[in-house]
């Protein structure tokens, strides 16, 4: 029996409205992020680092202008390392959001103004703002509700109290991997697994493209069968192993980097 752990991994990324157009350059170093959002990234597969984002520069324009502005920022000698987000407000208005680790200095402000003027005109200007100091982890978890699919309930640590007596609970912390059950493909796979396991016994299984390992964990929790959880991303297999341990099935889930 083969279960495709990620039918459309890219769809889960694309479902986020505000897309990160360009990740932060790997050779930059961050600082502690108390009260501010952070970006985790890998300078190498074995050396995770984080960057603290404290300020943004925002400008709203037409889609054509906004996309051209993102390209211009990427070509600028001062701004090219910055992380840029492009999102649609409505069909006529698109937002360009540039992130900074500290308040942009005179050179960066001038570069932003020059880029905007070159694409939109001299009246266009980026609005500089400091990101609020708050518990961003708690804020992000507020919108991440448990997912019920068949007998399975996929939840985070913050929702342990929602587990019912007959639920097959799967606690998942996504981290840098994808697969929290919120995307339709993952939920559909969980429902399919539930139906298959109700109809016949399963001796072993393959979770291909495991991500967080949620499907592998579901099979082991419901069928007590060993599962090979495979992914091309070493970060994903590491997180799958961690989630298997968290759910008490580490002995049945064998995570492999393809």
mmCIF file of C-alpha atoms in Angstrom:
data_model
loop_
_atom_site.group_PDB
_atom_site.id
_atom_site.type_symbol
_atom_site.label_atom_id
_atom_site.label_comp_id
_atom_site.label_asym_id
_atom_site.label_seq_id
_atom_site.Cartn_x
_atom_site.Cartn_y
_atom_site.Cartn_z
ATOM 1 C CA UNK A 1 0.000 0.000 0.000
ATOM 2 C CA UNK A 2 1.444 3.329 -1.039
ATOM 3 C CA UNK A 3 0.183 6.590 0.446
ATOM 4 C CA UNK A 4 1.358 9.769 -1.217
ATOM 5 C CA UNK A 5 2.285 11.956 1.694
ATOM 6 C CA UNK A 6 2.248 15.098 -0.379
ATOM 7 C CA UNK A 7 0.099 15.063 -3.511
ATOM 8 C CA UNK A 8 0.733 18.750 -4.030
ATOM 9 C CA UNK A 9 3.299 20.146 -1.628
ATOM 10 C CA UNK A 10 3.626 23.313 -3.663
ATOM 11 C CA UNK A 11 -0.137 23.911 -3.406
ATOM 12 C CA UNK A 12 0.186 24.192 0.366
ATOM 13 C CA UNK A 13 2.823 26.854 -0.057
ATOM 14 C CA UNK A 14 0.762 28.648 -2.722
ATOM 15 C CA UNK A 15 -2.327 28.678 -0.511
ATOM 16 C CA UNK A 16 -0.746 31.388 1.605
ATOM 17 C CA UNK A 17 -1.939 34.680 0.154
ATOM 18 C CA UNK A 18 1.173 36.657 1.021
ATOM 19 C CA UNK A 19 3.948 34.883 -0.861
ATOM 20 C CA UNK A 20 7.565 35.337 0.085
ATOM 21 C CA UNK A 21 9.010 36.309 -3.286
ATOM 22 C CA UNK A 22 12.670 36.192 -2.345
ATOM 23 C CA UNK A 23 14.176 34.549 0.754
ATOM 24 C CA UNK A 24 16.789 36.353 2.785
ATOM 25 C CA UNK A 25 20.350 35.817 1.633
ATOM 26 C CA UNK A 26 21.982 32.868 3.394
ATOM 27 C CA UNK A 27 25.154 34.651 4.406
ATOM 28 C CA UNK A 28 23.411 37.261 6.530
ATOM 29 C CA UNK A 29 23.341 36.798 10.300
ATOM 30 C CA UNK A 30 20.458 37.654 12.585
ATOM 31 C CA UNK A 31 19.990 38.495 16.249
ATOM 32 C CA UNK A 32 17.547 37.504 19.008
ATOM 33 C CA UNK A 33 13.904 37.920 18.019
ATOM 34 C CA UNK A 34 12.124 38.602 21.300
ATOM 35 C CA UNK A 35 8.729 40.086 20.457
ATOM 36 C CA UNK A 36 9.365 40.199 16.709
ATOM 37 C CA UNK A 37 8.626 37.800 13.853
ATOM 38 C CA UNK A 38 11.515 35.762 12.581
ATOM 39 C CA UNK A 39 12.522 33.895 9.462
ATOM 40 C CA UNK A 40 14.259 30.557 9.976
ATOM 41 C CA UNK A 41 16.499 29.509 7.128
ATOM 42 C CA UNK A 42 19.374 27.191 6.439
ATOM 43 C CA UNK A 43 22.843 28.464 5.638
ATOM 44 C CA UNK A 44 23.488 24.741 5.208
ATOM 45 C CA UNK A 45 21.400 21.666 5.919
ATOM 46 C CA UNK A 46 23.069 21.323 9.300
ATOM 47 C CA UNK A 47 23.373 24.934 10.425
ATOM 48 C CA UNK A 48 19.943 26.543 10.948
ATOM 49 C CA UNK A 49 19.933 30.264 11.695
ATOM 50 C CA UNK A 50 17.268 32.891 12.186
ATOM 51 C CA UNK A 51 16.764 36.505 11.241
ATOM 52 C CA UNK A 52 14.740 38.975 13.278
ATOM 53 C CA UNK A 53 12.540 41.302 11.241
ATOM 54 C CA UNK A 54 11.778 44.621 12.932
ATOM 55 C CA UNK A 55 10.771 47.053 10.155
ATOM 56 C CA UNK A 56 8.887 47.081 6.865
ATOM 57 C CA UNK A 57 8.629 49.350 3.835
ATOM 58 C CA UNK A 58 5.230 49.208 2.117
ATOM 59 C CA UNK A 59 3.925 50.566 -1.181
ATOM 60 C CA UNK A 60 0.629 49.912 -2.986
ATOM 61 C CA UNK A 61 0.479 50.024 -6.789
ATOM 62 C CA UNK A 62 -1.094 48.294 -9.773
ATOM 63 C CA UNK A 63 -0.182 44.664 -10.395
ATOM 64 C CA UNK A 64 2.104 45.535 -13.308
ATOM 65 C CA UNK A 65 3.859 48.268 -11.336
ATOM 66 C CA UNK A 66 4.160 46.122 -8.214
ATOM 67 C CA UNK A 67 5.721 43.206 -10.086
ATOM 68 C CA UNK A 68 8.125 45.521 -11.883
ATOM 69 C CA UNK A 69 9.044 47.114 -8.558
ATOM 70 C CA UNK A 70 9.834 43.718 -7.018
ATOM 71 C CA UNK A 71 12.156 43.023 -9.950
ATOM 72 C CA UNK A 72 13.800 46.434 -9.596
ATOM 73 C CA UNK A 73 14.440 45.880 -5.880
ATOM 74 C CA UNK A 74 16.014 42.524 -6.690
ATOM 75 C CA UNK A 75 18.439 44.235 -9.064
ATOM 76 C CA UNK A 76 19.356 47.082 -6.714
ATOM 77 C CA UNK A 77 22.891 46.973 -5.291
ATOM 78 C CA UNK A 78 21.659 47.970 -1.810
ATOM 79 C CA UNK A 79 18.274 46.240 -1.603
ATOM 80 C CA UNK A 80 18.893 42.984 -3.468
ATOM 81 C CA UNK A 81 19.389 40.962 -0.249
ATOM 82 C CA UNK A 82 16.103 42.059 1.296
ATOM 83 C CA UNK A 83 13.130 39.765 1.648
ATOM 84 C CA UNK A 84 10.204 40.990 -0.466
ATOM 85 C CA UNK A 85 6.533 40.032 -0.250
ATOM 86 C CA UNK A 86 4.001 40.649 -3.034
ATOM 87 C CA UNK A 87 0.281 40.307 -2.283
ATOM 88 C CA UNK A 88 -3.022 41.203 -3.926
ATOM 89 C CA UNK A 89 -5.293 43.580 -2.020
ATOM 90 C CA UNK A 90 -7.862 43.630 -4.833
ATOM 91 C CA UNK A 91 -7.523 43.301 -8.641
ATOM 92 C CA UNK A 92 -6.454 46.942 -8.977
ATOM 93 C CA UNK A 93 -4.209 47.235 -5.936
ATOM 94 C CA UNK A 94 -1.145 45.151 -5.066
ATOM 95 C CA UNK A 95 1.110 45.560 -2.063
ATOM 96 C CA UNK A 96 4.900 45.388 -2.107
ATOM 97 C CA UNK A 97 6.333 44.727 1.350
ATOM 98 C CA UNK A 98 10.087 44.877 2.005
ATOM 99 C CA UNK A 99 11.410 43.492 5.313
ATOM 100 C CA UNK A 100 14.344 44.861 7.307
ATOM 101 C CA UNK A 101 16.257 43.544 10.315
ATOM 102 C CA UNK A 102 16.559 47.100 11.626
ATOM 103 C CA UNK A 103 15.266 50.545 10.696
ATOM 104 C CA UNK A 104 16.344 51.258 7.097
ATOM 105 C CA UNK A 105 19.113 53.836 6.907
ATOM 106 C CA UNK A 106 19.522 56.779 4.568
ATOM 107 C CA UNK A 107 21.063 54.699 1.783
ATOM 108 C CA UNK A 108 18.263 52.130 1.916
ATOM 109 C CA UNK A 109 15.560 54.795 2.011
ATOM 110 C CA UNK A 110 17.126 56.502 -0.996
ATOM 111 C CA UNK A 111 17.300 53.196 -2.859
ATOM 112 C CA UNK A 112 13.613 52.545 -2.127
ATOM 113 C CA UNK A 113 12.652 56.018 -3.325
ATOM 114 C CA UNK A 114 14.712 55.637 -6.494
ATOM 115 C CA UNK A 115 13.181 52.251 -7.271
ATOM 116 C CA UNK A 116 9.635 53.541 -6.743
ATOM 117 C CA UNK A 117 10.241 56.683 -8.798
ATOM 118 C CA UNK A 118 11.724 54.680 -11.649
ATOM 119 C CA UNK A 119 8.687 52.415 -11.912
ATOM 120 C CA UNK A 120 5.733 54.501 -10.755
ATOM 121 C CA UNK A 121 6.863 58.126 -10.617
ATOM 122 C CA UNK A 122 8.265 60.648 -8.182
ATOM 123 C CA UNK A 123 5.022 60.877 -6.170
ATOM 124 C CA UNK A 124 5.232 57.210 -5.187
ATOM 125 C CA UNK A 125 6.798 56.593 -1.789
ATOM 126 C CA UNK A 126 7.333 53.629 0.498
ATOM 127 C CA UNK A 127 5.841 53.879 3.996
ATOM 128 C CA UNK A 128 8.367 52.808 6.636
ATOM 129 C CA UNK A 129 6.978 51.214 9.802
ATOM 130 C CA UNK A 130 8.256 49.333 12.837
ATOM 131 C CA UNK A 131 6.698 45.933 13.428
ATOM 132 C CA UNK A 132 4.817 45.780 16.750
ATOM 133 C CA UNK A 133 6.439 44.063 19.707
ATOM 134 C CA UNK A 134 4.120 41.153 20.523
ATOM 135 C CA UNK A 135 3.967 37.380 20.883
ATOM 136 C CA UNK A 136 3.950 36.397 17.218
ATOM 137 C CA UNK A 137 3.992 32.664 17.943
ATOM 138 C CA UNK A 138 0.776 32.964 19.940
ATOM 139 C CA UNK A 139 -0.757 35.123 17.202
ATOM 140 C CA UNK A 140 0.032 32.578 14.506
ATOM 141 C CA UNK A 141 -1.329 29.675 16.564
ATOM 142 C CA UNK A 142 -4.665 31.433 17.071
ATOM 143 C CA UNK A 143 -5.585 30.761 13.442
ATOM 144 C CA UNK A 144 -4.280 27.192 13.338
ATOM 145 C CA UNK A 145 -7.249 25.128 14.498
ATOM 146 C CA UNK A 146 -7.394 21.327 14.824
ATOM 147 C CA UNK A 147 -8.276 19.371 11.685
ATOM 148 C CA UNK A 148 -10.722 16.473 11.915
ATOM 149 C CA UNK A 149 -10.506 13.906 9.095
ATOM 150 C CA UNK A 150 -12.284 10.606 9.658
ATOM 151 C CA UNK A 151 -11.180 9.237 13.015
ATOM 152 C CA UNK A 152 -8.094 11.433 13.023
ATOM 153 C CA UNK A 153 -7.676 14.757 14.787
ATOM 154 C CA UNK A 154 -4.536 16.654 13.790
ATOM 155 C CA UNK A 155 -3.697 19.352 16.304
ATOM 156 C CA UNK A 156 -0.913 21.443 17.748
ATOM 157 C CA UNK A 157 0.331 21.418 21.311
ATOM 158 C CA UNK A 158 -1.942 24.364 22.099
ATOM 159 C CA UNK A 159 -5.082 22.293 21.324
ATOM 160 C CA UNK A 160 -4.465 19.101 23.302
ATOM 161 C CA UNK A 161 -7.585 19.785 25.369
ATOM 162 C CA UNK A 162 -9.770 19.432 22.247
ATOM 163 C CA UNK A 163 -9.002 15.728 21.792
ATOM 164 C CA UNK A 164 -12.099 13.564 22.342
ATOM 165 C CA UNK A 165 -12.167 10.104 23.883
ATOM 166 C CA UNK A 166 -12.410 8.153 20.592
ATOM 167 C CA UNK A 167 -10.188 10.409 18.493
ATOM 168 C CA UNK A 168 -6.952 9.131 17.015
ATOM 169 C CA UNK A 169 -4.998 12.228 17.925
ATOM 170 C CA UNK A 170 -1.933 13.318 15.967
ATOM 171 C CA UNK A 171 0.032 16.177 17.458
ATOM 172 C CA UNK A 172 2.088 17.980 14.830
ATOM 173 C CA UNK A 173 4.390 20.958 15.031
ATOM 174 C CA UNK A 174 5.124 21.902 11.422
ATOM 175 C CA UNK A 175 8.263 23.976 11.916
ATOM 176 C CA UNK A 176 10.101 24.158 8.588
ATOM 177 C CA UNK A 177 8.174 21.279 6.979
ATOM 178 C CA UNK A 178 4.746 21.181 5.340
ATOM 179 C CA UNK A 179 1.762 19.083 6.360
ATOM 180 C CA UNK A 180 -0.423 20.180 9.258
ATOM 181 C CA UNK A 181 -3.619 18.671 7.863
ATOM 182 C CA UNK A 182 -5.058 22.043 6.925
ATOM 183 C CA UNK A 183 -4.476 21.642 3.195
ATOM 184 C CA UNK A 184 -7.147 19.683 1.337
ATOM 185 C CA UNK A 185 -4.715 17.097 -0.050
ATOM 186 C CA UNK A 186 -3.478 16.122 3.411
ATOM 187 C CA UNK A 187 -6.986 15.950 4.863
ATOM 188 C CA UNK A 188 -8.178 13.864 1.895
ATOM 189 C CA UNK A 189 -5.309 11.417 2.396
ATOM 190 C CA UNK A 190 -6.233 11.077 6.070
ATOM 191 C CA UNK A 191 -9.838 10.283 5.143
ATOM 192 C CA UNK A 192 -8.635 7.740 2.558
ATOM 193 C CA UNK A 193 -6.336 6.119 5.121
ATOM 194 C CA UNK A 194 -9.211 5.874 7.588
ATOM 195 C CA UNK A 195 -11.445 4.156 5.003
ATOM 196 C CA UNK A 196 -8.741 1.716 3.885
ATOM 197 C CA UNK A 197 -7.836 0.734 7.426
ATOM 198 C CA UNK A 198 -11.493 0.114 8.274
ATOM 199 C CA UNK A 199 -11.861 -2.283 5.332
ATOM 200 C CA UNK A 200 -8.684 -4.386 5.514
ATOM 201 C CA UNK A 201 -5.527 -4.917 7.563
ATOM 202 C CA UNK A 202 -2.286 -3.275 6.505
ATOM 203 C CA UNK A 203 1.096 -4.865 7.181
ATOM 204 C CA UNK A 204 3.261 -1.907 6.118
ATOM 205 C CA UNK A 205 3.050 1.341 4.176
ATOM 206 C CA UNK A 206 5.042 4.034 2.382
ATOM 207 C CA UNK A 207 4.472 7.746 3.030
ATOM 208 C CA UNK A 208 6.101 9.281 -0.051
ATOM 209 C CA UNK A 209 6.847 12.973 0.426
ATOM 210 C CA UNK A 210 6.227 12.789 4.152
ATOM 211 C CA UNK A 211 6.674 16.446 5.131
ATOM 212 C CA UNK A 212 5.800 16.545 8.823
ATOM 213 C CA UNK A 213 5.113 12.805 8.874
ATOM 214 C CA UNK A 214 1.421 13.268 9.663
ATOM 215 C CA UNK A 215 0.241 10.504 7.300
ATOM 216 C CA UNK A 216 2.858 8.032 8.489
ATOM 217 C CA UNK A 217 1.885 8.752 12.071
ATOM 218 C CA UNK A 218 -1.795 8.307 11.211
ATOM 219 C CA UNK A 219 -1.155 4.830 9.802
ATOM 220 C CA UNK A 220 0.963 3.715 12.739
ATOM 221 C CA UNK A 221 -1.513 5.072 15.280
ATOM 222 C CA UNK A 222 -4.496 3.395 13.610
ATOM 223 C CA UNK A 223 -2.994 0.145 12.268
ATOM 224 C CA UNK A 224 0.094 -0.380 14.433
ATOM 225 C CA UNK A 225 1.916 -1.052 11.138
ATOM 226 C CA UNK A 226 5.454 0.079 10.275
ATOM 227 C CA UNK A 227 5.768 2.925 7.780
ATOM 228 C CA UNK A 228 8.682 4.197 5.706
ATOM 229 C CA UNK A 229 8.389 8.008 5.642
ATOM 230 C CA UNK A 230 10.416 9.337 2.711
ATOM 231 C CA UNK A 231 11.180 12.891 1.605
ATOM 232 C CA UNK A 232 13.790 14.600 -0.582
ATOM 233 C CA UNK A 233 14.217 17.260 2.118
ATOM 234 C CA UNK A 234 16.428 16.287 5.064
ATOM 235 C CA UNK A 235 14.745 18.962 7.188
ATOM 236 C CA UNK A 236 11.360 17.330 6.572
ATOM 237 C CA UNK A 237 12.573 13.862 7.542
ATOM 238 C CA UNK A 238 14.120 15.251 10.716
ATOM 239 C CA UNK A 239 10.826 16.917 11.649
ATOM 240 C CA UNK A 240 8.907 13.742 10.768
ATOM 241 C CA UNK A 241 11.138 11.817 13.191
ATOM 242 C CA UNK A 242 10.531 14.416 15.900
ATOM 243 C CA UNK A 243 6.766 14.258 15.387
ATOM 244 C CA UNK A 244 6.854 10.444 15.452
ATOM 245 C CA UNK A 245 8.599 10.574 18.829
ATOM 246 C CA UNK A 246 6.103 13.169 20.040
ATOM 247 C CA UNK A 247 3.246 10.816 19.158
ATOM 248 C CA UNK A 248 4.864 7.718 20.657
ATOM 249 C CA UNK A 249 5.390 5.857 17.359
ATOM 250 C CA UNK A 250 9.107 6.409 16.757
ATOM 251 C CA UNK A 251 9.660 2.649 16.660
ATOM 252 C CA UNK A 252 7.237 2.237 13.748
ATOM 253 C CA UNK A 253 8.099 5.268 11.593
ATOM 254 C CA UNK A 254 11.358 4.980 9.648
ATOM 255 C CA UNK A 255 12.187 8.394 8.146
ATOM 256 C CA UNK A 256 14.410 8.326 5.057
ATOM 257 C CA UNK A 257 15.883 11.171 3.003
ATOM 258 C CA UNK A 258 15.624 10.131 -0.648
#
